[in-house]
CSV table of C-alpha atoms (C1' of nucleotides) in Angstrom, one decimal:
chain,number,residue,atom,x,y,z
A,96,UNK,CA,113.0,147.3,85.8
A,97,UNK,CA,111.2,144.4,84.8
A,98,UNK,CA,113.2,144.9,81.6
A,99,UNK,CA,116.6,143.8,83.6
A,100,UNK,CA,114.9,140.5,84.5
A,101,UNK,CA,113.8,139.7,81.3
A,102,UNK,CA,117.5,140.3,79.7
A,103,UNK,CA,118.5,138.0,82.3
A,104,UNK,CA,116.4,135.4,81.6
A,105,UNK,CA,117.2,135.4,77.9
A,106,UNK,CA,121.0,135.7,78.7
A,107,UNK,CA,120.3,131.5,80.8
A,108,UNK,CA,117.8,130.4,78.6
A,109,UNK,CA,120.4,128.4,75.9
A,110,UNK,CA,121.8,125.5,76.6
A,111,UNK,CA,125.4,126.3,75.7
A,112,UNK,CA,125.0,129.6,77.7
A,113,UNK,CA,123.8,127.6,81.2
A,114,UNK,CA,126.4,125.2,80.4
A,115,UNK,CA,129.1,128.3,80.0
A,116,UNK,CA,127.7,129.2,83.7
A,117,UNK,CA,127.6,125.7,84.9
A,118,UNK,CA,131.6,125.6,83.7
A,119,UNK,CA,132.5,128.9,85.4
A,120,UNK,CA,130.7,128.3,88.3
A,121,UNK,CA,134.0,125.5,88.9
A,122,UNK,CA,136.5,128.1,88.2
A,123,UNK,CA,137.5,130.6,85.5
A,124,UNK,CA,138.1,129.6,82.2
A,125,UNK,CA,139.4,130.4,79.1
A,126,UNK,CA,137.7,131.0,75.3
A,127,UNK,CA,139.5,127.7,74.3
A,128,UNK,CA,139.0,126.0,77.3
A,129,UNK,CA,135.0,126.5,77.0
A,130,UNK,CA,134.8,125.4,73.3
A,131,UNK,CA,136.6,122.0,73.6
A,132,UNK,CA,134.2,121.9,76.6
A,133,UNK,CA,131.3,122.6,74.6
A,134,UNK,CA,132.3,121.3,71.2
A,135,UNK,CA,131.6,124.4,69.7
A,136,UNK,CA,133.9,127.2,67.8
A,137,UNK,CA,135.4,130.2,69.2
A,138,UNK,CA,133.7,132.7,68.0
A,139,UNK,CA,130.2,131.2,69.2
A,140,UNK,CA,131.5,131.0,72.7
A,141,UNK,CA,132.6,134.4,72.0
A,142,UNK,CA,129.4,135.8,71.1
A,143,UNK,CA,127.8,133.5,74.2
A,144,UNK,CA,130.7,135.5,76.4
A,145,UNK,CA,129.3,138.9,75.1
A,146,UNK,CA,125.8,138.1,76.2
A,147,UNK,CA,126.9,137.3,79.9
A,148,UNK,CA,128.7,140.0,80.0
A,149,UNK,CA,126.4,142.5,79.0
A,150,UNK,CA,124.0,141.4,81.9
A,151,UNK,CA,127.4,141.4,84.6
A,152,UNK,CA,127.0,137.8,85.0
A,153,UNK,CA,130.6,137.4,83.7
A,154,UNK,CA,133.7,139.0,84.1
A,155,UNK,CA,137.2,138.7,82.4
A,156,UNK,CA,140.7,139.5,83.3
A,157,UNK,CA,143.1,139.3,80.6
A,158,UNK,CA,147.1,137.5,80.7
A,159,UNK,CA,148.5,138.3,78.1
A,160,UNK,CA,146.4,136.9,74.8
A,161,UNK,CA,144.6,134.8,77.2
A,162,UNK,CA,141.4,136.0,78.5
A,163,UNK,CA,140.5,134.5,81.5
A,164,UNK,CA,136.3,134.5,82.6
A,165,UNK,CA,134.8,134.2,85.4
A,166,UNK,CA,131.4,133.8,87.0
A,167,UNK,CA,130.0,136.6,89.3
A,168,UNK,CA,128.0,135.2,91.6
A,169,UNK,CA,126.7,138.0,93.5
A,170,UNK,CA,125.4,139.2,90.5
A,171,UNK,CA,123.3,136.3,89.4
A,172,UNK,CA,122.2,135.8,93.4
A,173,UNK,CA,120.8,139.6,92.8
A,174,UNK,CA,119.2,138.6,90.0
A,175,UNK,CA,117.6,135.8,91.0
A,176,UNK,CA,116.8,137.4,93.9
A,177,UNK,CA,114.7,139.9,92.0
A,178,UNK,CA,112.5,137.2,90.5
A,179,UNK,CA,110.4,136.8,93.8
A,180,UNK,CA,110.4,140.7,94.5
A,181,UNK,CA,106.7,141.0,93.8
A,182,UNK,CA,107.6,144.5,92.5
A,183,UNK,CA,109.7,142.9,89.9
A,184,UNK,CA,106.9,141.1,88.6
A,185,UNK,CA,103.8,143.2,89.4
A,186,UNK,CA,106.1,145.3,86.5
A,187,UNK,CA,103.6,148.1,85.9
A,188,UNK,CA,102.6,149.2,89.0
A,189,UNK,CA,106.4,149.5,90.4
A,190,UNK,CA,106.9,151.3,86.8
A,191,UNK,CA,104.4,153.9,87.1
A,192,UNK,CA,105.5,154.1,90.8
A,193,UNK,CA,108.8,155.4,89.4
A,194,UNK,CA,107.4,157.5,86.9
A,195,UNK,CA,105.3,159.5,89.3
A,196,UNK,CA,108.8,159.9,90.9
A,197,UNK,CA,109.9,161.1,87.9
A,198,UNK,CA,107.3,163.5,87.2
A,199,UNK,CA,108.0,165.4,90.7
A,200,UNK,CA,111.3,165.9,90.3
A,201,UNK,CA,112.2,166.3,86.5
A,202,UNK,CA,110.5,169.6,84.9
A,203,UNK,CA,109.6,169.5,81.2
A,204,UNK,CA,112.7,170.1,80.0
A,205,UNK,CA,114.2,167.3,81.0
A,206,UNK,CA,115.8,169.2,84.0
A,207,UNK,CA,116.5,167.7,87.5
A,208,UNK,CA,114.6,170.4,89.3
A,209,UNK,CA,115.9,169.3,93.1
A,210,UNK,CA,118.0,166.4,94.4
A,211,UNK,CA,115.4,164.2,96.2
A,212,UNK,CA,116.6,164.1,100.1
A,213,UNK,CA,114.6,160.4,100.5
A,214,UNK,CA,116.5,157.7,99.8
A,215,UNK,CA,114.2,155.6,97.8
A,216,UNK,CA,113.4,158.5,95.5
A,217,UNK,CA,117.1,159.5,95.1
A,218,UNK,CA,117.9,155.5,93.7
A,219,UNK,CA,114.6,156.6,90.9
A,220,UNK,CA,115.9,159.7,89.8
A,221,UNK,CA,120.0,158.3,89.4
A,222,UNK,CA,118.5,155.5,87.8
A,223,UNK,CA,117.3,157.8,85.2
A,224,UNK,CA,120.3,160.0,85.1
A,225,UNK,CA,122.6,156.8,84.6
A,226,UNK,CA,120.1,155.8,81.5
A,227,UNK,CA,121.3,158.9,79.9
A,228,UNK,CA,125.1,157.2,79.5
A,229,UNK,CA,125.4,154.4,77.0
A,230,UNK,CA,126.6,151.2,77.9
A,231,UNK,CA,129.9,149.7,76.9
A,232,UNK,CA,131.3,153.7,76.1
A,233,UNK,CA,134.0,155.0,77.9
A,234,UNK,CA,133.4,158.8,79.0
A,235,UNK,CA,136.7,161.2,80.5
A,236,UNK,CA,135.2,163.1,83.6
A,237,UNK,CA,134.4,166.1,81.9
A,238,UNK,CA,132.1,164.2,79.5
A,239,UNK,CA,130.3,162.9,82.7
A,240,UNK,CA,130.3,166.3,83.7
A,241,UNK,CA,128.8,168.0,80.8
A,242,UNK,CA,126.3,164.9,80.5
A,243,UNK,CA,125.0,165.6,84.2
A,244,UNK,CA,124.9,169.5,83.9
A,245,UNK,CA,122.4,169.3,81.2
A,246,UNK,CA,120.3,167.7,83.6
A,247,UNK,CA,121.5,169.8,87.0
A,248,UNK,CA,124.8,171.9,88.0
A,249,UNK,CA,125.4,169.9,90.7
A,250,UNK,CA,127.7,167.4,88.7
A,251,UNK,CA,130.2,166.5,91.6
A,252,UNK,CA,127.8,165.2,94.2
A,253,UNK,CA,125.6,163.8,91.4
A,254,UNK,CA,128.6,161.7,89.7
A,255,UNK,CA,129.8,160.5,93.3
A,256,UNK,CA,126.6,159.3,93.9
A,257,UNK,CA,126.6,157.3,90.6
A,258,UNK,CA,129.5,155.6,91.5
A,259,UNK,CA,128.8,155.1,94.7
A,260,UNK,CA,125.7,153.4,93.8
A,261,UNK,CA,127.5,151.3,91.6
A,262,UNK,CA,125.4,153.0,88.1
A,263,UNK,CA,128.7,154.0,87.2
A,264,UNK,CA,132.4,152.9,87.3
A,265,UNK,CA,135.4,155.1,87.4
A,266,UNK,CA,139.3,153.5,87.0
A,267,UNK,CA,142.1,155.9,86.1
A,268,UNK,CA,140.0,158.8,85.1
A,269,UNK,CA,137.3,157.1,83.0
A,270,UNK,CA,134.0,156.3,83.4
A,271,UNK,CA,131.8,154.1,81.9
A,272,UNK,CA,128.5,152.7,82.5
A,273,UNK,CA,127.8,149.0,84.6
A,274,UNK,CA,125.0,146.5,83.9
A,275,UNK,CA,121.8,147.7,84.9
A,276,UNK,CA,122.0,144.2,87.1
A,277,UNK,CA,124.9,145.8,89.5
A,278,UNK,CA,123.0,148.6,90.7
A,279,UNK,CA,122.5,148.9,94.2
A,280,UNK,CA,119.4,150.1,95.4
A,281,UNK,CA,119.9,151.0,98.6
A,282,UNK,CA,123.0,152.9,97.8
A,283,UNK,CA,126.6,152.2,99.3
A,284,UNK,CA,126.8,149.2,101.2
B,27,UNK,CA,118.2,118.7,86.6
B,28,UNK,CA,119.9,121.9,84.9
B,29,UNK,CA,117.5,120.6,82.6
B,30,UNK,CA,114.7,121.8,84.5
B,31,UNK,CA,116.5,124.5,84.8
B,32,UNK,CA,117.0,125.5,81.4
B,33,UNK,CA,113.4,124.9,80.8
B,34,UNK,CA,112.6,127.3,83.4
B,35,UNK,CA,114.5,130.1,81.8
B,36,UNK,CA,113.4,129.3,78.6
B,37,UNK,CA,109.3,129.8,79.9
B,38,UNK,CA,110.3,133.0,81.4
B,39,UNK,CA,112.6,134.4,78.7
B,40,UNK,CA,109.8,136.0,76.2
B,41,UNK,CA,108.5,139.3,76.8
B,42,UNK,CA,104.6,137.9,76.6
B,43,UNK,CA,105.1,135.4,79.3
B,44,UNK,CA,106.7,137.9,81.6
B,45,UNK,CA,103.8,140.1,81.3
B,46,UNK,CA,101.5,137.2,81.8
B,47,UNK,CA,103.5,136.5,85.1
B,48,UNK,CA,103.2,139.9,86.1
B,49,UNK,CA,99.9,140.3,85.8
B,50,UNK,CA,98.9,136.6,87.2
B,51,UNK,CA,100.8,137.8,90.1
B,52,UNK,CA,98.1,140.4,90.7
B,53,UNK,CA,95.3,137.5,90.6
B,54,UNK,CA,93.7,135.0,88.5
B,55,UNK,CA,92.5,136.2,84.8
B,56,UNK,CA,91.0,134.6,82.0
B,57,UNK,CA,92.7,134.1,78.5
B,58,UNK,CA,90.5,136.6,77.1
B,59,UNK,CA,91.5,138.9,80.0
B,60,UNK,CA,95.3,138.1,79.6
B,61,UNK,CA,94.4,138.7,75.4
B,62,UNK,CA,93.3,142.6,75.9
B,63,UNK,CA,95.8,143.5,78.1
B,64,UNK,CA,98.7,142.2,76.0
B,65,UNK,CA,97.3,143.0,72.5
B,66,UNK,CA,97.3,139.5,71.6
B,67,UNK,CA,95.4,137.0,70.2
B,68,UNK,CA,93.6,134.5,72.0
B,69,UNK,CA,95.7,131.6,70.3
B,70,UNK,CA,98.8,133.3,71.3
B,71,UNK,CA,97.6,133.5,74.9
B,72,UNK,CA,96.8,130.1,75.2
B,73,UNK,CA,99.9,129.0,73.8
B,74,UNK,CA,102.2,131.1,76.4
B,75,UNK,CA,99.9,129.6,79.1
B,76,UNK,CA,101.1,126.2,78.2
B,77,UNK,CA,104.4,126.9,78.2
B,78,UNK,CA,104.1,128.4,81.7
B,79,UNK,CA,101.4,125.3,82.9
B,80,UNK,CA,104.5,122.6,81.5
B,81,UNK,CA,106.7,124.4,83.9
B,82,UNK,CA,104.2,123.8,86.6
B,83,UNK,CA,104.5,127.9,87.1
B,84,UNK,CA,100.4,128.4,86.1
B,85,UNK,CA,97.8,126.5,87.1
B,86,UNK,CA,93.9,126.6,86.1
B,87,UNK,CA,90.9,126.6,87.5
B,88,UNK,CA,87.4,125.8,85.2
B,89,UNK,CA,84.3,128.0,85.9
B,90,UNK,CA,82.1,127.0,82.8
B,91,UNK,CA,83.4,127.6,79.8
B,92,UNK,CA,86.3,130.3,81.0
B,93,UNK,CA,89.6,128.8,82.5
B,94,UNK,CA,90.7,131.0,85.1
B,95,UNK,CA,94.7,130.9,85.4
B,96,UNK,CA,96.8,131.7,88.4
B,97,UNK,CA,100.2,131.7,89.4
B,98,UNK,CA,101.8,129.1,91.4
B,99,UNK,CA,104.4,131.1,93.7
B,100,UNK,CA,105.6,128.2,95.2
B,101,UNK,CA,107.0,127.0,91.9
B,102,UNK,CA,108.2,130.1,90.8
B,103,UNK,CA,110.0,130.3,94.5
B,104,UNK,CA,111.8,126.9,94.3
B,105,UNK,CA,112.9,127.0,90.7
B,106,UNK,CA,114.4,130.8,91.1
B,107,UNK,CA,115.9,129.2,94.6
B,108,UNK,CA,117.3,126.4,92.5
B,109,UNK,CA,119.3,128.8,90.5
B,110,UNK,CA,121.3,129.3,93.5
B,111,UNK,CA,121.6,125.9,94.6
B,112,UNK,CA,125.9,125.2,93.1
B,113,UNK,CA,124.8,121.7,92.0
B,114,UNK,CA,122.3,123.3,89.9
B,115,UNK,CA,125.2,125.1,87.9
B,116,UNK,CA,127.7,122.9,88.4
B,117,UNK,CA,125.8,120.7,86.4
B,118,UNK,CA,128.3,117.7,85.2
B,119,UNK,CA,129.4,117.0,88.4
B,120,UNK,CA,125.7,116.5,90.2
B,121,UNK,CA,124.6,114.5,87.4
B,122,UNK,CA,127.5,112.2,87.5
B,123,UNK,CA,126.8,111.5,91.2
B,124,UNK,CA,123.3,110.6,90.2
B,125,UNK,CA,124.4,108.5,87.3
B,126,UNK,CA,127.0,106.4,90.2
B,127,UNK,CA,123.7,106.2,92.2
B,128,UNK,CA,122.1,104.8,89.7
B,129,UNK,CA,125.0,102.3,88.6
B,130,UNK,CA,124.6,100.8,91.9
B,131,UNK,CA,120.9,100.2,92.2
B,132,UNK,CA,119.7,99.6,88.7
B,133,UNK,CA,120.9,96.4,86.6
B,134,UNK,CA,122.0,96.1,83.3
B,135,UNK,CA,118.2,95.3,82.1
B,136,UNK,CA,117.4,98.5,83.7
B,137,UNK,CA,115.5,96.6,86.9
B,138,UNK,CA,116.2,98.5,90.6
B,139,UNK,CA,117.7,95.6,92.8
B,140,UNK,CA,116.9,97.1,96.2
B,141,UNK,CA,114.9,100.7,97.3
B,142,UNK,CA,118.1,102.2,98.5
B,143,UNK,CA,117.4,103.2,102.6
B,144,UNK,CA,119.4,106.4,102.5
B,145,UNK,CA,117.3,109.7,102.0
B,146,UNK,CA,119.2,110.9,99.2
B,147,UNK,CA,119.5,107.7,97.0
B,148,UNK,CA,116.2,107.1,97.2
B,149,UNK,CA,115.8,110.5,95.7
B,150,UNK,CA,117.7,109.9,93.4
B,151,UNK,CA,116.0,106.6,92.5
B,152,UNK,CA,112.6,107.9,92.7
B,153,UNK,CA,113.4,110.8,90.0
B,154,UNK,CA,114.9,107.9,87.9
B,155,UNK,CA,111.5,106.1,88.1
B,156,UNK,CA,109.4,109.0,87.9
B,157,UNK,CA,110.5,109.9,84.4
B,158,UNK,CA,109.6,106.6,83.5
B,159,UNK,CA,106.2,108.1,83.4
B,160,UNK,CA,105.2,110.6,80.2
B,161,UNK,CA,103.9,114.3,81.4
B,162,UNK,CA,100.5,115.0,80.3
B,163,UNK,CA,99.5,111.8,80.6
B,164,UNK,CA,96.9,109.8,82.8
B,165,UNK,CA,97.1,106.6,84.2
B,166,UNK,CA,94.8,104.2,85.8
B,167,UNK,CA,96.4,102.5,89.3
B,168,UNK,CA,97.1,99.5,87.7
B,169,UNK,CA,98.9,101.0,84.9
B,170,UNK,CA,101.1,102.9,87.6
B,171,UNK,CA,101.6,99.4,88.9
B,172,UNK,CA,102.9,97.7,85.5
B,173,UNK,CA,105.3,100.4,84.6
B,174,UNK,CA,106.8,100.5,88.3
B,175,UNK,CA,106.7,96.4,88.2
B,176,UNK,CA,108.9,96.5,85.2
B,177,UNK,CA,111.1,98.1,87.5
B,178,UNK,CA,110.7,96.7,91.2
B,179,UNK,CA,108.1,93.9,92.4
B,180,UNK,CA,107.0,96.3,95.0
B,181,UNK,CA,104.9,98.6,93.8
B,182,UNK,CA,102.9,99.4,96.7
B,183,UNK,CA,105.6,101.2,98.2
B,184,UNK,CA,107.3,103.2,95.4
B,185,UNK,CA,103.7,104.5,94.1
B,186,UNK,CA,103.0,105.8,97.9
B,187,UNK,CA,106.7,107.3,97.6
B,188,UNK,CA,106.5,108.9,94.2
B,189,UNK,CA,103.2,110.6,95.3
B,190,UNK,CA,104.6,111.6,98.5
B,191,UNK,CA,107.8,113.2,96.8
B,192,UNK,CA,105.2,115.1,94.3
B,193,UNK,CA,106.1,113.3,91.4
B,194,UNK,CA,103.3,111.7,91.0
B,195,UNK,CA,99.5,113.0,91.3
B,196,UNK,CA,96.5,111.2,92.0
B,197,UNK,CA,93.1,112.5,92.0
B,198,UNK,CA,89.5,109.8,92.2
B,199,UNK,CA,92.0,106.7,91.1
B,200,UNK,CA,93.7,108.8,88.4
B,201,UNK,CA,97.5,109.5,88.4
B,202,UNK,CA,99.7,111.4,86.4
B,203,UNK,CA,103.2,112.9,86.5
B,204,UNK,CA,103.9,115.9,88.0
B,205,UNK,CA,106.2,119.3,86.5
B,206,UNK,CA,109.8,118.2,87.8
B,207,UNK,CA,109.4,122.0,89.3
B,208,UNK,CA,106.9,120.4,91.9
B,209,UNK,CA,108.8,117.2,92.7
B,210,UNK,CA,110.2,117.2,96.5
B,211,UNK,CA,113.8,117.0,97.1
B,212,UNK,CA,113.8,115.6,100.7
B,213,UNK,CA,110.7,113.2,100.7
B,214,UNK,CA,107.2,114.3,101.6
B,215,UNK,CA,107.0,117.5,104.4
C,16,DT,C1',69.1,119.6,69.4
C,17,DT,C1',70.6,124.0,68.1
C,18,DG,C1',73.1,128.2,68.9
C,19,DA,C1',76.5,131.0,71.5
C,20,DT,C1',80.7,131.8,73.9
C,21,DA,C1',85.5,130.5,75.8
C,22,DA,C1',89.3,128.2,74.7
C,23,DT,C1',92.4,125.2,72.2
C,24,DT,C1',94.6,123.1,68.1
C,25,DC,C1',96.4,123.4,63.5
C,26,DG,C1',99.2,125.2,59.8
C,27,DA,C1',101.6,128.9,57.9
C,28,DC,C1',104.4,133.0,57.8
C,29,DG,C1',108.2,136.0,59.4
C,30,DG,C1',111.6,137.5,62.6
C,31,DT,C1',115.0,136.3,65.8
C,32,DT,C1',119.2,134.2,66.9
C,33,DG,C1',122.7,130.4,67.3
C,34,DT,C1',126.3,128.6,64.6
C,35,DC,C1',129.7,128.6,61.3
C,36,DT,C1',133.8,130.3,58.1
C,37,DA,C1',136.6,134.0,56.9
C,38,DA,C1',138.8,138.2,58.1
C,39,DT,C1',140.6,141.2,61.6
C,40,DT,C1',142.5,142.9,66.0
C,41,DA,C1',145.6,142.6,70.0
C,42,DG,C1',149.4,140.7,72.6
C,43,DA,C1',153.7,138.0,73.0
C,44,DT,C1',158.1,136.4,71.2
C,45,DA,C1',161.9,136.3,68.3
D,87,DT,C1',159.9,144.4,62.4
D,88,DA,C1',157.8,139.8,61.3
D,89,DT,C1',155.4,136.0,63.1
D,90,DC,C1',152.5,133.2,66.0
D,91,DT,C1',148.6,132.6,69.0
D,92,DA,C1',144.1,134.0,71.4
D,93,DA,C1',140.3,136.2,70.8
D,94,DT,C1',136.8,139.1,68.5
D,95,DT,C1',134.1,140.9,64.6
D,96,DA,C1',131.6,140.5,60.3
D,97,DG,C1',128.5,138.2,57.3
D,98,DA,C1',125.7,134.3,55.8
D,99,DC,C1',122.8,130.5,56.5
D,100,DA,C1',119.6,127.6,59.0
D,101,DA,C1',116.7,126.3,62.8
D,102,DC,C1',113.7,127.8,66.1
D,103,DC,C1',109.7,130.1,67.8
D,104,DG,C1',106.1,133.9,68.4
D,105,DT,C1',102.1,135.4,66.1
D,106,DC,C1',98.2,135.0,63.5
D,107,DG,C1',93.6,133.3,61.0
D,108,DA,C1',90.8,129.3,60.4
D,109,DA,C1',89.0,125.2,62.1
D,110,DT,C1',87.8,122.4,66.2
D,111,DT,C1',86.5,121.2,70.9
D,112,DA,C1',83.9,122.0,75.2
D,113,DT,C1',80.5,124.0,78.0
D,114,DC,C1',76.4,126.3,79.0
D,115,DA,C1',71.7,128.1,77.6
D,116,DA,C1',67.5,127.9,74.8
DNA sequence: TTGATAATTCGACGGTTGTCTAATTAGATA
DNA sequence: TATCTAATTAGACAACCGTCGAATTATCAA
């Protein structure tokens, strides 16, 4: 929880990583474009590029070798949104609030005993079921599957409910896990 | 101005301090408090907390010999608001409008020919004149009035005005700068 | 003044990470 | 296929910074 916010704050805090953001906040851009920008090489914008991405602050679309990136904006106003959540900051206690979730609903096995019917415990327990999926691997449904059965049979709501909660993404059959800073806590808008 | 920004990041990008904001948010606590509940040293403490009190974030309060810290919402709510702000990002482009505001009311030996009438220029002068002071120093009045005369024969006013816009503090005859987290955009509320 | 406690400053050590060059991958074009 | 370009990956080096123990400062109490 408080974990996502301090990623984020590490991903801003270098100059040549605002300065990526200030740039893409204009428009998108290219690898090339950003290093004449910057004065640096490709391969360190690169590397800067990665670290955005990992926290969903940037995307990319590729044409043809060209990669073009771009800044999302909703996720760095959730972000910074989050900083003023007390919760966010009063870390422990919002912590051991989900953990106490946890403990009624997940038996020492590491078994989802019962989908939670109230909404706010539903968003602890998927957060915890979409920690069991790496990031940046690609999984074929039945690998989702299998990964949700060990924790409850009820794979097909459970999966829908990770996408729909954006925890998890699905194009053409695969799945793979988003940045922890595009999950929606709520659940579908 | 991203400066301040990056600065900001940069104080809240480091696991310690983001405990030590989390658990100032709870209440004021001692450096010796803040040392058990982190595992640190005291050294270590004290040196996150002046990270933290540069960024105006923390401020103290003496009680003998124990300091008691707190956290400054208010700081932490207008730099995390900042973030949003495009200008912020978009970096380049706000600075260059400062730098043409600054063309037109400073002279080439760096004198201000006229205290500009419109809100924002005057801003944007007062920020220019406000770093002319160092952080973590104290002045005496009259020194407040040499270092502004150097710049404008009427110091009166632009000492009133740099206190009013939070820039400047002054305490029993004493001034010194303020965190460029505190200083007012719009002119005194 | 002396002693005790809270905190800060100083200097050193070690780990992290930003940057680079060189090598590799992926896509487009001929 | 061969070649060219855009980008990423790998590995090495250097600078920065978090942490600590030791020394210093400041405040209160005898």
């Amino acid at each position: 929880m408080t974990e996502v916010l301090l990623e984020f704050f590490k991903a801003m805090a270098h100059e040549s990583r605002l300065r990526i953001v200030g740039l893409l906040a204009h428009g998108e851009r290219s690898v090339q474009d950003l290093a004449a920008a910057l004065d640096l090489k490709e391969p360190t914008v690169s590397h800067h590029l990665a670290i955005l991405k990992a926290q969903g602050l940037v995307t990319v679309r590729a044409e043809g070798t060209t990669r073009w990136h771009a800044l999302d904006l909703g996720a760095l106003e959730r972000l910074s949104r989050r900083v003023l959540e007390p919760e966010a900051l009063a870390g422990p206690t919002a912590a051991e609030g989900d953990e106490r979730v946890l403990r009624g609903f997940v038996d020492a096995g590491g078994r989802l005993k019962v989908i939670p019917a109230a909404r706010r415990k539903r968003t602890v327990v998927l957060r915890w079921l979409a920690r069991a999926f790496e990031p940046d691997r690609r999984y074929s449904e039945s690998e989702v599957n299998a990964l949700i059965q060990q924790r409850h049979p009820d794979s097909a709501t459970l999966r829908r409910e990770l996408v729909g909660h954006d925890m998890l993404a699905r194009e053409a059959g695969v799945y793979w896990r988003l940045p922890e800073s595009r999950w929606l806590e709520g659940g579908p808008a």
